[in-house]
Coordinates of C-alpha atoms in Angstrom, one line a residue:
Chain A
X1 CA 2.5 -18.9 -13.7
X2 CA 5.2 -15.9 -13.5
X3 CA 5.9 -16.0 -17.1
X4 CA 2.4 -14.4 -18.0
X5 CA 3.9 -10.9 -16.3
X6 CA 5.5 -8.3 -17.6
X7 CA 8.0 -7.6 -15.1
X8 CA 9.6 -4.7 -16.6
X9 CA 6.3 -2.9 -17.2
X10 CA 5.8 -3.5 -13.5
X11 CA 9.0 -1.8 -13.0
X12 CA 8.6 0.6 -15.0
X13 CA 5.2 1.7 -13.7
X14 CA 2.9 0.3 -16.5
X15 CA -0.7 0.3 -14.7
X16 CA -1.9 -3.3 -16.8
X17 CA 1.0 -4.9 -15.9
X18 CA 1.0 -4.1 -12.9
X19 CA -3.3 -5.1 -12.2
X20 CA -2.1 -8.6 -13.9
X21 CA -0.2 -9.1 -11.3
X22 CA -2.6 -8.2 -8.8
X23 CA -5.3 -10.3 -10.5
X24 CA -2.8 -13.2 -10.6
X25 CA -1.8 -13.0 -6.7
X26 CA -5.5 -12.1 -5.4
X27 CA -7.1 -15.5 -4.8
X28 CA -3.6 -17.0 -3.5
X29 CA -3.2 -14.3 -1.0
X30 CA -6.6 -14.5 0.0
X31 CA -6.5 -18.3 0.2
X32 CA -3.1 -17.8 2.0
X33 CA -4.5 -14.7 4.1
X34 CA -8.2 -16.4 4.9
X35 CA -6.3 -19.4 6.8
X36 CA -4.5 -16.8 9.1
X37 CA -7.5 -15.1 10.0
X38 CA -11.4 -15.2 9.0
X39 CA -11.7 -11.8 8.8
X40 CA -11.9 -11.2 5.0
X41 CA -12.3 -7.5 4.8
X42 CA -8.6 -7.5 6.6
X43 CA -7.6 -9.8 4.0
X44 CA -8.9 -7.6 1.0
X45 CA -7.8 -4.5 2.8
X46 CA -4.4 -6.3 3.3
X47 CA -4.1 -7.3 -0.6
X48 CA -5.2 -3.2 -1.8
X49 CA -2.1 -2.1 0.8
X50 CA 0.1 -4.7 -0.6
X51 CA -0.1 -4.4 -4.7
X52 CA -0.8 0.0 -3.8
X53 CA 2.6 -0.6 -1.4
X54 CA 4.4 -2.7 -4.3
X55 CA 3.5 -0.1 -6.9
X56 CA 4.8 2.9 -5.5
X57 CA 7.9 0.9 -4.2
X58 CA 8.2 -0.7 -7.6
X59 CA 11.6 0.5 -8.1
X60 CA 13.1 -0.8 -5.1
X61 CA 12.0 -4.3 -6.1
X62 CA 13.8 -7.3 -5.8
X63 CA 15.2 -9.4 -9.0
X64 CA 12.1 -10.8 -10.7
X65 CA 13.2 -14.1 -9.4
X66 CA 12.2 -13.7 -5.6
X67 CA 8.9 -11.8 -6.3
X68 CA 7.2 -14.4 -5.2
X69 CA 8.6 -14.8 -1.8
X70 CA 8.9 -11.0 -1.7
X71 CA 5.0 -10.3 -2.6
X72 CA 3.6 -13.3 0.3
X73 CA 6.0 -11.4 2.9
X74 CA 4.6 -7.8 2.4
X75 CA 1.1 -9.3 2.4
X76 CA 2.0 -11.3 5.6
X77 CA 3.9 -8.1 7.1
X78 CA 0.8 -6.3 6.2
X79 CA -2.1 -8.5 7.4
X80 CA -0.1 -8.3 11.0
X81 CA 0.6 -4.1 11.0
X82 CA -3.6 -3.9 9.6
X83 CA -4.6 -6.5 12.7
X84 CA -2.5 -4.8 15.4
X85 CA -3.6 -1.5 14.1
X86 CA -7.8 -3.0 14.1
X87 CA -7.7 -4.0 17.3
X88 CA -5.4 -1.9 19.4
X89 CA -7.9 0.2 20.7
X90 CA -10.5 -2.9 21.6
X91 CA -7.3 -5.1 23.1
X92 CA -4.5 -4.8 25.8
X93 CA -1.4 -4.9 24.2
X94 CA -0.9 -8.4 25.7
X95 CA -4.4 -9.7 24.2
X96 CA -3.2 -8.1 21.3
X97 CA 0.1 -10.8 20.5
X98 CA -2.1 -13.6 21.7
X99 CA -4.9 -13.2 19.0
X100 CA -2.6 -12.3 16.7
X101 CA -3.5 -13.9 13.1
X102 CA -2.3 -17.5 13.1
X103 CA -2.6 -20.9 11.1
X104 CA -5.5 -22.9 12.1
X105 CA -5.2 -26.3 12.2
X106 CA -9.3 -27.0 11.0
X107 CA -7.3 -25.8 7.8
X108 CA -5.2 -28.9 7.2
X109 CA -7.6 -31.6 5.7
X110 CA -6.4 -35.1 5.3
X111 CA -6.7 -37.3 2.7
X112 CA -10.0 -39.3 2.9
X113 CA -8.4 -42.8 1.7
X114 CA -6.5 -43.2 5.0
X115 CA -8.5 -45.4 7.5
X116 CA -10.7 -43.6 10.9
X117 CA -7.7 -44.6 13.6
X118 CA -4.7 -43.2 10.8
X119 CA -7.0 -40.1 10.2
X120 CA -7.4 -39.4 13.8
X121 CA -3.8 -39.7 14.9
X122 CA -3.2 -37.3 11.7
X123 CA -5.5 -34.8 13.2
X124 CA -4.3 -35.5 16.5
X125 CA -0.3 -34.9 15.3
X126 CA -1.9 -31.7 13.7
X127 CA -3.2 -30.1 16.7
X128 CA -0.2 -30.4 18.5
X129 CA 1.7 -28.6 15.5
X130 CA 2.6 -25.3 15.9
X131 CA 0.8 -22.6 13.9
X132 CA 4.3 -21.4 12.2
X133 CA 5.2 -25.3 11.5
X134 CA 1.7 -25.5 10.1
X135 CA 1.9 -22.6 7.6
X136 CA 5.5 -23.6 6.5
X137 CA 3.8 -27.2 5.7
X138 CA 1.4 -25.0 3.7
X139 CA 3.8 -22.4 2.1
X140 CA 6.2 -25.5 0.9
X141 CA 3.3 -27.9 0.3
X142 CA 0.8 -25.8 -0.9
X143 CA 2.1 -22.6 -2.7
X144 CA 5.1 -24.9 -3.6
X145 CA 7.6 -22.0 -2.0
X146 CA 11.2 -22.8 -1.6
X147 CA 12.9 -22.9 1.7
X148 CA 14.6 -20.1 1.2
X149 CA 11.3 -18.0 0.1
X150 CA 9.1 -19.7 2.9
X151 CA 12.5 -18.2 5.4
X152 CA 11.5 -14.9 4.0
X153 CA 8.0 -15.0 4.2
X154 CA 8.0 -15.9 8.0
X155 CA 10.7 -13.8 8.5
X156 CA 13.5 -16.5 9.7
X157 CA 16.5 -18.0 8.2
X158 CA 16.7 -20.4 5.9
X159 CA 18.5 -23.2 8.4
X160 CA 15.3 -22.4 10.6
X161 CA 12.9 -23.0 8.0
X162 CA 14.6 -26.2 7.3
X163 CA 13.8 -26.9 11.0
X164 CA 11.0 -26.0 11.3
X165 CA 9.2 -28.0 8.2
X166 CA 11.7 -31.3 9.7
X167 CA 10.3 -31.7 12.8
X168 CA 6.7 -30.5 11.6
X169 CA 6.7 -33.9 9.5
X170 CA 8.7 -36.1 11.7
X171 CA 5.4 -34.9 14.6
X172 CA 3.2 -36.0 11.7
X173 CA 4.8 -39.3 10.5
X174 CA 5.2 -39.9 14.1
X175 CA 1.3 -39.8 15.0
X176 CA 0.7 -41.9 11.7
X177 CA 3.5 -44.5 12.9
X178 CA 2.1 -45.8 16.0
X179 CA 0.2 -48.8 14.8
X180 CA 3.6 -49.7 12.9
X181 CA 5.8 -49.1 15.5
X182 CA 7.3 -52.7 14.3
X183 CA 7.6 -52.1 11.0
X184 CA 9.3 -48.5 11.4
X185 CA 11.9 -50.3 12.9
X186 CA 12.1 -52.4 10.8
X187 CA 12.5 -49.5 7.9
X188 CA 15.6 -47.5 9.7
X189 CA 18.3 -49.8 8.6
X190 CA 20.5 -47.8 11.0
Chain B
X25 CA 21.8 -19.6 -0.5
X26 CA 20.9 -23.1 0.0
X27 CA 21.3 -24.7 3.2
X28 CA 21.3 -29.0 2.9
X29 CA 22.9 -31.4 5.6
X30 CA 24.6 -34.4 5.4
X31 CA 21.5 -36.4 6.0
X32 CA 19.7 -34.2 3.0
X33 CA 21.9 -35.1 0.6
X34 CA 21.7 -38.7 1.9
X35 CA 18.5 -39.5 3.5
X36 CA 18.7 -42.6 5.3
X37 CA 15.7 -42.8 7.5
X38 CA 11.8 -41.7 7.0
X39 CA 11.9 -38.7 9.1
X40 CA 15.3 -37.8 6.9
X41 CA 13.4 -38.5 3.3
X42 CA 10.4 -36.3 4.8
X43 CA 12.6 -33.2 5.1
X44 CA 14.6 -33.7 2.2
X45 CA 13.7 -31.1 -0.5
X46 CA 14.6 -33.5 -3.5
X47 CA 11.8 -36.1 -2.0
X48 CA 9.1 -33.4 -1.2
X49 CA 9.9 -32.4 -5.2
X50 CA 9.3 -35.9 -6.0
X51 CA 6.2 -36.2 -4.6
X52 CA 4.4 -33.0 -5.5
X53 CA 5.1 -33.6 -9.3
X54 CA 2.6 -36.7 -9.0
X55 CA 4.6 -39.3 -10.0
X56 CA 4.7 -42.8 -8.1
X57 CA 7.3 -43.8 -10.3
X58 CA 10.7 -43.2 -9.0
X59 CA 12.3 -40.7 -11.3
X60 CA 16.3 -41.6 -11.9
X61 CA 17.7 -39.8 -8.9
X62 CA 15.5 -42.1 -6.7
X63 CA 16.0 -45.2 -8.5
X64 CA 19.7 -44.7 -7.9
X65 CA 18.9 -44.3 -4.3
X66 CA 16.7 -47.1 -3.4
X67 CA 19.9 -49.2 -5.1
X68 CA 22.3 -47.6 -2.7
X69 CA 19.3 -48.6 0.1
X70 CA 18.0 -52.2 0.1
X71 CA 15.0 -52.1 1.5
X72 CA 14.4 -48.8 1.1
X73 CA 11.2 -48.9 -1.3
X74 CA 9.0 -49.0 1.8
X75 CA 10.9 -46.5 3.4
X76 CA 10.1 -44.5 0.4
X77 CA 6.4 -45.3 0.2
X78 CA 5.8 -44.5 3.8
X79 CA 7.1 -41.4 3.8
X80 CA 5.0 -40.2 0.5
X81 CA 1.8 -41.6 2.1
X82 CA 2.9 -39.2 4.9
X83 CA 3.1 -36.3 2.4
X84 CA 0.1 -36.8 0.4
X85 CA -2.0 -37.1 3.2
X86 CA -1.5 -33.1 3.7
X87 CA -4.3 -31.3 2.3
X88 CA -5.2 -27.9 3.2
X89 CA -8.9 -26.0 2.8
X90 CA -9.6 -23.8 -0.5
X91 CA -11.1 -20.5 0.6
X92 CA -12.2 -18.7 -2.7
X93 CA -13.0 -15.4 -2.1
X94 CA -16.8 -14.4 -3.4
X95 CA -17.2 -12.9 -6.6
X96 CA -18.8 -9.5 -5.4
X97 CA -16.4 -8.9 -2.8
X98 CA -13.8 -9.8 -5.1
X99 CA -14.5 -7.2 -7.8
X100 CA -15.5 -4.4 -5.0
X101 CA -11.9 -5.2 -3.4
X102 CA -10.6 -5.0 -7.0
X103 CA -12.1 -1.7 -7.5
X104 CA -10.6 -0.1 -4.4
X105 CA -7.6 -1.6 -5.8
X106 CA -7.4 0.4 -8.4
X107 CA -8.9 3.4 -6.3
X108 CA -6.1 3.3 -4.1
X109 CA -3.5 3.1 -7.4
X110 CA -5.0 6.1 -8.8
X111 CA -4.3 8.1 -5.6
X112 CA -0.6 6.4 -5.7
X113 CA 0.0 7.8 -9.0
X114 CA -2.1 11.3 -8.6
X115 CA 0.5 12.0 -5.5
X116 CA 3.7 10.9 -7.7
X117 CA 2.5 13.0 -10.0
X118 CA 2.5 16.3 -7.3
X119 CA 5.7 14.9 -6.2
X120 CA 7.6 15.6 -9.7
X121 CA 5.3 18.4 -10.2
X122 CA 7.3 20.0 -6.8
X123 CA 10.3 18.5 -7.6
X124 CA 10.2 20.1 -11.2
X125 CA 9.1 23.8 -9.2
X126 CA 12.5 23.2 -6.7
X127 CA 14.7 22.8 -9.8
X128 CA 13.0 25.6 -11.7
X129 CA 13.4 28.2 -8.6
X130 CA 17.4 27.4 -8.6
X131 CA 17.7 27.9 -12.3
X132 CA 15.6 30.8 -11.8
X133 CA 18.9 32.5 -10.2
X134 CA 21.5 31.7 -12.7
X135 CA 18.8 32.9 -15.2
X136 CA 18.3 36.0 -14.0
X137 CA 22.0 37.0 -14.9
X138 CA 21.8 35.9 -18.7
X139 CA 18.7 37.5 -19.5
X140 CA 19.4 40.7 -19.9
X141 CA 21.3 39.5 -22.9
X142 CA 19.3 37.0 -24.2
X143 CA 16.2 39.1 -24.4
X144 CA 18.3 41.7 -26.5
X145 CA 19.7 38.7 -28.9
X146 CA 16.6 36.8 -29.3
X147 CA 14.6 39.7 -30.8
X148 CA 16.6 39.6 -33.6
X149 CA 16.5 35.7 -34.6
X150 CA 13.6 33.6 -35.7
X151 CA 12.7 31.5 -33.1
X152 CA 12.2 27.6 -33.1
X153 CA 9.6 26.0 -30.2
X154 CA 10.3 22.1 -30.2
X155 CA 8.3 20.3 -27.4
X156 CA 9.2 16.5 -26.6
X157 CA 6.8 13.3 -26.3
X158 CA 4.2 13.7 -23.5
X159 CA 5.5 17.8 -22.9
X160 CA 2.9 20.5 -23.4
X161 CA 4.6 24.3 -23.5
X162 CA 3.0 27.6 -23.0
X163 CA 4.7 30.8 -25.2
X164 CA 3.9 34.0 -25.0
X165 CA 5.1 35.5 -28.8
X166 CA 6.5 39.0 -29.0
X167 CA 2.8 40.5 -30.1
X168 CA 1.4 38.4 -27.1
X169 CA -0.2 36.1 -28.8
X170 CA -0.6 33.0 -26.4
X171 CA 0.4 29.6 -28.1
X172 CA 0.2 26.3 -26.0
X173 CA 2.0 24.1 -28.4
X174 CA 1.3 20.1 -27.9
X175 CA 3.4 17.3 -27.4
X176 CA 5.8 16.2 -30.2
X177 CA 5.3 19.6 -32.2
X178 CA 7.3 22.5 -33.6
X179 CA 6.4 26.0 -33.9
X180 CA 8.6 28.5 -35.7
X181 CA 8.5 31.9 -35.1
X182 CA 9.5 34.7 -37.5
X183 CA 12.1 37.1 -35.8
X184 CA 12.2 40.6 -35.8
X185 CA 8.1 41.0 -35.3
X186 CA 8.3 44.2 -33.3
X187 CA 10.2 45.7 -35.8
X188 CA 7.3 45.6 -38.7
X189 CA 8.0 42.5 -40.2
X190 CA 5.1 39.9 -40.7
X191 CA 3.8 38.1 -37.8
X192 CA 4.3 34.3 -39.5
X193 CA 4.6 31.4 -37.6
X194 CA 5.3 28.0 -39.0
X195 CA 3.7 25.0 -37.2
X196 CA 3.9 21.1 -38.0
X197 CA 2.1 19.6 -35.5
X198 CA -1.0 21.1 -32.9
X199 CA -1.5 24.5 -31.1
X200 CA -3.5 26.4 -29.4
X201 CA -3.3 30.4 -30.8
X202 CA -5.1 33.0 -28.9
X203 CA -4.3 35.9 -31.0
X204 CA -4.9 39.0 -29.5
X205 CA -7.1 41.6 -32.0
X206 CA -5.4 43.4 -34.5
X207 CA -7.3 46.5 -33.2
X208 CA -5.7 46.7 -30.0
X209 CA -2.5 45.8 -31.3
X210 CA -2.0 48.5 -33.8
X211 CA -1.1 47.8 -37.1
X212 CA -3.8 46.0 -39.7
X213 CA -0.8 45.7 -41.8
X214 CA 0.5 42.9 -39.9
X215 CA -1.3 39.7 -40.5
X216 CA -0.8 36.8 -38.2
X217 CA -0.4 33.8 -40.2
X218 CA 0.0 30.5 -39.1
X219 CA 1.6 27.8 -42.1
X220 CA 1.0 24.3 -41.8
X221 CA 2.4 22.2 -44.4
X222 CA 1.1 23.9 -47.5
X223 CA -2.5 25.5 -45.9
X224 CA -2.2 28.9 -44.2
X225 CA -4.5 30.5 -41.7
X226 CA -4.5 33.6 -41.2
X227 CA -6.2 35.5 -38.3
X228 CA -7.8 38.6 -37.2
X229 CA -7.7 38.5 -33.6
X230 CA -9.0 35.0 -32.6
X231 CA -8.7 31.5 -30.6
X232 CA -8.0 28.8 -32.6
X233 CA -6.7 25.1 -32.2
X234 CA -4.6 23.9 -35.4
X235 CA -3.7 20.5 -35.9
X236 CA -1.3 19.2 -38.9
X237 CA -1.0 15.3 -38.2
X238 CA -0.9 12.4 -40.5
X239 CA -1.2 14.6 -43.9
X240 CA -4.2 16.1 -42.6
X241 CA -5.0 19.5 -41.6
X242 CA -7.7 20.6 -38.6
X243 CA -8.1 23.8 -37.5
X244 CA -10.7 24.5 -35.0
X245 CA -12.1 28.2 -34.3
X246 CA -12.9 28.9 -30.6
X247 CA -13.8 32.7 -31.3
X248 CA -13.0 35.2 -33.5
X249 CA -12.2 34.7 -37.3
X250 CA -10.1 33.1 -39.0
X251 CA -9.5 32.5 -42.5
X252 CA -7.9 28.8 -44.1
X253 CA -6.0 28.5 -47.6
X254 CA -4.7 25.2 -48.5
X255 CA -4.0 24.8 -52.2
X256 CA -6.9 26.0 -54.0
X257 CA -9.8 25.8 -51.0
X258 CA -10.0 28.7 -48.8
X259 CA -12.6 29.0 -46.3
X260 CA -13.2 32.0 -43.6
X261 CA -14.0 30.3 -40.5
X262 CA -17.0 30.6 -38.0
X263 CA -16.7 30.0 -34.2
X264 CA -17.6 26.0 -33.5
X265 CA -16.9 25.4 -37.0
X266 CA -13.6 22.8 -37.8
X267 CA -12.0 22.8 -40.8
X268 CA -10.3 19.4 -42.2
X269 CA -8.5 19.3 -45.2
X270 CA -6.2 16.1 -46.4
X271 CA -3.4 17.1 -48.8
X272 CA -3.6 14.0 -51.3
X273 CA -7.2 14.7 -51.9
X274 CA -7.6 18.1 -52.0
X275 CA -10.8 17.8 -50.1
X276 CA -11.6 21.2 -47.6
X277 CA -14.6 20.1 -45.4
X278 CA -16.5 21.8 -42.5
X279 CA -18.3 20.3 -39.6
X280 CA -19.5 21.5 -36.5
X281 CA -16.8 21.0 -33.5
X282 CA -17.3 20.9 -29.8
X283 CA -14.8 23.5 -28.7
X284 CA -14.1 22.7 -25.3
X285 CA -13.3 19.1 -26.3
X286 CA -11.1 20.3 -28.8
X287 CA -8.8 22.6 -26.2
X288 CA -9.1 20.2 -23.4
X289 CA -5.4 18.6 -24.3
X290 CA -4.2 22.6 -23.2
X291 CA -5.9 22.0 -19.7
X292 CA -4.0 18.2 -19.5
X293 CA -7.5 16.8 -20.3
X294 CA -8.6 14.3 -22.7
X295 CA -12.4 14.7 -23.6
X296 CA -13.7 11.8 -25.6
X297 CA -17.2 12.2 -27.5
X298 CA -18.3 9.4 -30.0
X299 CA -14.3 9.4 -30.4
X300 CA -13.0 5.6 -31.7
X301 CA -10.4 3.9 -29.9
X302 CA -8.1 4.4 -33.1
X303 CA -8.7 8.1 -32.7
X304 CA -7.3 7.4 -28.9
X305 CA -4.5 5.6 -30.0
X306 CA -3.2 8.2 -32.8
X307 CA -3.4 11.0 -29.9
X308 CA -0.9 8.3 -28.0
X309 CA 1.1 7.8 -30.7
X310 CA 1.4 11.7 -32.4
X311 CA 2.0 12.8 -28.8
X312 CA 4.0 9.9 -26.6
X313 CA 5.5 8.2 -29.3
X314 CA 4.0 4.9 -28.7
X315 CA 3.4 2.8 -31.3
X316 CA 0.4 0.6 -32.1
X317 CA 2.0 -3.1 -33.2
X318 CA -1.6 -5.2 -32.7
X319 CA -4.8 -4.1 -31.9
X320 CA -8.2 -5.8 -33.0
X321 CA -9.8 -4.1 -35.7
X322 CA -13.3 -4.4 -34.1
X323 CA -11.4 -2.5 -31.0
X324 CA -10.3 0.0 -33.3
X325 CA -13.8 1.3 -34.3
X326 CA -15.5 1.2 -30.7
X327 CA -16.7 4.8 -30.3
X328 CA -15.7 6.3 -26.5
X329 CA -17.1 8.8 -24.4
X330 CA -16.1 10.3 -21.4
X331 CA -14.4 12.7 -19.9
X332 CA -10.8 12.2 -18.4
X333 CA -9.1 15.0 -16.4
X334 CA -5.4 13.7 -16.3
X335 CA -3.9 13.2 -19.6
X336 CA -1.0 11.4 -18.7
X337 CA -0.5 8.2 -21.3
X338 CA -0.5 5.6 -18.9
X339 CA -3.6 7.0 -17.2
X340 CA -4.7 7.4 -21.1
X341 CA -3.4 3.1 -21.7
X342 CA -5.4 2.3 -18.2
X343 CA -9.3 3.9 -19.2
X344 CA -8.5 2.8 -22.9
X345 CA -8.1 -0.7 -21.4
X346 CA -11.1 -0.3 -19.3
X347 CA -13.3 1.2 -21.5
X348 CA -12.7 -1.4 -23.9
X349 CA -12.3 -4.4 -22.2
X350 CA -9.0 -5.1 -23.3
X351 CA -5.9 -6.1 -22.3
X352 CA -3.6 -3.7 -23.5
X353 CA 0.7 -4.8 -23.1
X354 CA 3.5 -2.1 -23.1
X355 CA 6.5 -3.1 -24.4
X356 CA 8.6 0.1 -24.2
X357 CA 6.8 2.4 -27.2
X358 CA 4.8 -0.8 -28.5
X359 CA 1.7 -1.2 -27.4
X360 CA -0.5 -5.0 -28.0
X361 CA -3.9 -4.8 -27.7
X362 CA -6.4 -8.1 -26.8
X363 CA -9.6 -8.3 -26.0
X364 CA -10.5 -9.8 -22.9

């Protein structure tokens, strides 16, 4: 996908390079952006600050190579300083962190092949995901980020991300194990 | 910086093959077929294949909800987009515009002490007035005569004018003269000519725009009169009226010429009226130095009209691209342009 950008011109201030890349990042950001938070004026707000942000920083950028990783973290960065700044006159500043934008789980859909009891165990395992683990399993699963991009996106290390994506999947494989308790045993040859 | 554990690099159990990155590869390209890597590890792990099919049914049960943004809120948030860009680059433009006024003031100090000097010695040489890609001057000539000279143009000036010699400049590419009258200045004797390739023009107290680009010849008389010889045409000029005249063909014609349009580039403005892309793109490439390596032809002959206030040729690049629905690429000086 990257390939279709000039990345110098971006650098070097060239305005069509630089609205391709906007027009190549807007409906992933906004896909990205509309599962942290319904409010899609935020999210189009957000995405204006983000490409206006990365233009007049544009030669500070990062090797072309972690764009990508570097372009999700402003937006994500951004969509958080734009809520906080929406809301802090209508919200405490303790109701403030608690509604802050977060991964909803109605956004994971599973796959319709698997049978009623696997799909509600799924949805179950799901639920009781965090909203971070949840929008690392979309970041690596979904955006096909690396670990090391999805650590800079969500602003933690790498190790962590690892971490975090491990036990989101073990939760899940757990829920859809139950019924094969047996067999799972019979799987870890250690 | 990668970080793998042991168990990554060997994965052993279904929670382990879940979080290995080499697995999650595997089964987001698509393929149920283990690739060679995999292959090699269900040998090192009898009984593995289940294993290995149980934790892809886990993965590729994850689906997530597409949320496409609406078409009319997409192209309004586009449009503020580029709203809030043009703002971005109008305040880095005032940003080098008081950077450029910081440097000036301190080299205003050290000039003060060499003037004195210089204004003696430069009476006495001809002058030469060179201006860069993309850098409009402003010169006041000895008879004050008011010249903006355009981008990527040359203006010679005759020395010793105050001294009776012939007020002659030489010009190769575009200026703006506003030649004060001949009355007020004194001496009738003294023509103010203005060469351009092989034409002349010479004045009697006037405003005129001259432009020698591409073998062709335009002058343009905002007020005043003004009087053009190239080869064997001559032709006095009228106010509004723009002379053209192409060497090879020896052909002098007249047409009517919207002033203000014409002396628009002194003001940083480009004023386009049933002007053609191509026209756009030679005013690029005479005056940044672009050049055009592919355009569409029927691009080329799309007539333009508006009115843009910032000259600047990337603010120039972004209208052109709008206005003609094209995608236009900048490779350094090279410039592609697509249509859309």
């Amino acid at each position: 996908m990257e390939e279709h950008i000039n990345w110098e011109g971006v650098i070097a201030g060239d305005v069509p390079s630089h609205t391709a890349l906007y027009n190549l990042y807007f409906d992933r950001l906004f896909n990205y952006g509309r599962k942290l938070t319904a409010d899609e004026s935020l999210i189009e707000d957000t995405i204006q600050e983000t490409f206006v942000r990365l233009w007049a920083d544009r030669q500070k950028l990062p090797p072309a190579a972690a764009w990508n990783g570097y372009i999700f973290r402003m937006f994500r960065n951004a969509l958080f300083r734009h809520f906080r700044d929406a809301e802090r006159h209508r919200l405490s500043p303790d109701e403030l962190e608690a509604r802050l934008p977060e991964f909803n789980a109605d956004h994971i859909l599973l796959a319709r092949e698997s049978d009623a009891a696997m799909q509600a165990r799924l949805r179950k395992a799901i639920g009781a995901l965090s909203a971070r683990q949840r929008e690392a399993i979309f970041l690596r699963f979904y955006e096909n980020l690396s670990y090391d991009e999805i650590a800079a996106v969500m602003d933690i290390s790498v190790k962590a991300s690892y971490k975090l994506m491990a036990r989101a999947l073990n939760e899940m494989r757990e829920a859809m194990g139950v019924s094969l308790v047996a067999l799972l045993f019979l799987l870890r040859p250690c | 910086m990668m970080h793998r554990s042991e168990a990554e690099r060997n994965p052993s159990t279904v929670d382990e093959l879940l979080a290995d990155t080499r697995f999650q590869d595997w089964v987001l390209r698509g393929s149920a077929a283990p690739d060679a890597y995999w292959t090699a590890w269900l040998d090192r792990h009898p009984g593995g294949k289940d294993m290995l099919a149980r934790a892809r049914e886990v993965l590729l049960s994850i689906r997530f909800a597409e949320h496409r943004p609406h078409p009319l809120r997409k192209a309004a948030a586009r449009e503020s987009y580029l709203a809030g860009l043009a703002v971005a680059m109008e305040k880095e433009r005032r940003a080098r515009v008081v950077r450029l006024f910081r440097r000036a003031a301190a080299a205003a100090a050290v000039l003060l002490l060499v003037s004195t000097g210089w204004y003696a010695w430069r009476n006495l040489r001809a002058e030469e007035y060179a201006t860069a890609y993309g850098e409009i001057r402003r010169l006041t000539l000895p008879d004050h005569t008011e010249v903006v000279l355009q981008a990527n143009s040359r203006l010679r000036v005759a020395g010793k004018w105050q001294y009776g010699g012939d007020r002659k400049v030489q010009l190769d590419g575009e200026a703006l003269f506003k030649v004060p009258p001949i009355a007020q200045h004194g001496n009738p004797a003294q023509p103010f000519t203005v060469s351009a390739g092989n034409a002349f023009i010479t004045v009697l107290g006037t405003t005129f725009n001259v432009r020698h680009r591409r073998q062709a010849l335009e002058v343009v008389l905002i007020d005043g009169k003004v009087r053009v010889d190239a080869g064997e045409k001559s032709r006095v000029l009228m106010p509004g009226e723009k002379v053209r005249y192409v060497k090879e063909q020896h052909v002098m014609t007249v047409v009517q010429a919207d002033t203000a349009a014409v002396a628009a580039w002194t003001k940083g403005q480009l004023v386009l009226h049933r002007t053609t892309a191509e026209e756009v793109l030679h005013y690029l490439e005479d005056n940044y130095g672009y050049t055009v390596r592919q355009a569409d032809s029927s691009l080329l002959k799309k007539e333009l009209e508006g009115e843009f206030v910032q000259g600047k040729p990337e603010d120039i690049l972004f209208l052109l691209s709008q206005l003609l629905d094209a995608d236009i690429t900048v490779d350094g000086k090279n410039l592609d342009l697509k249509k859309r």
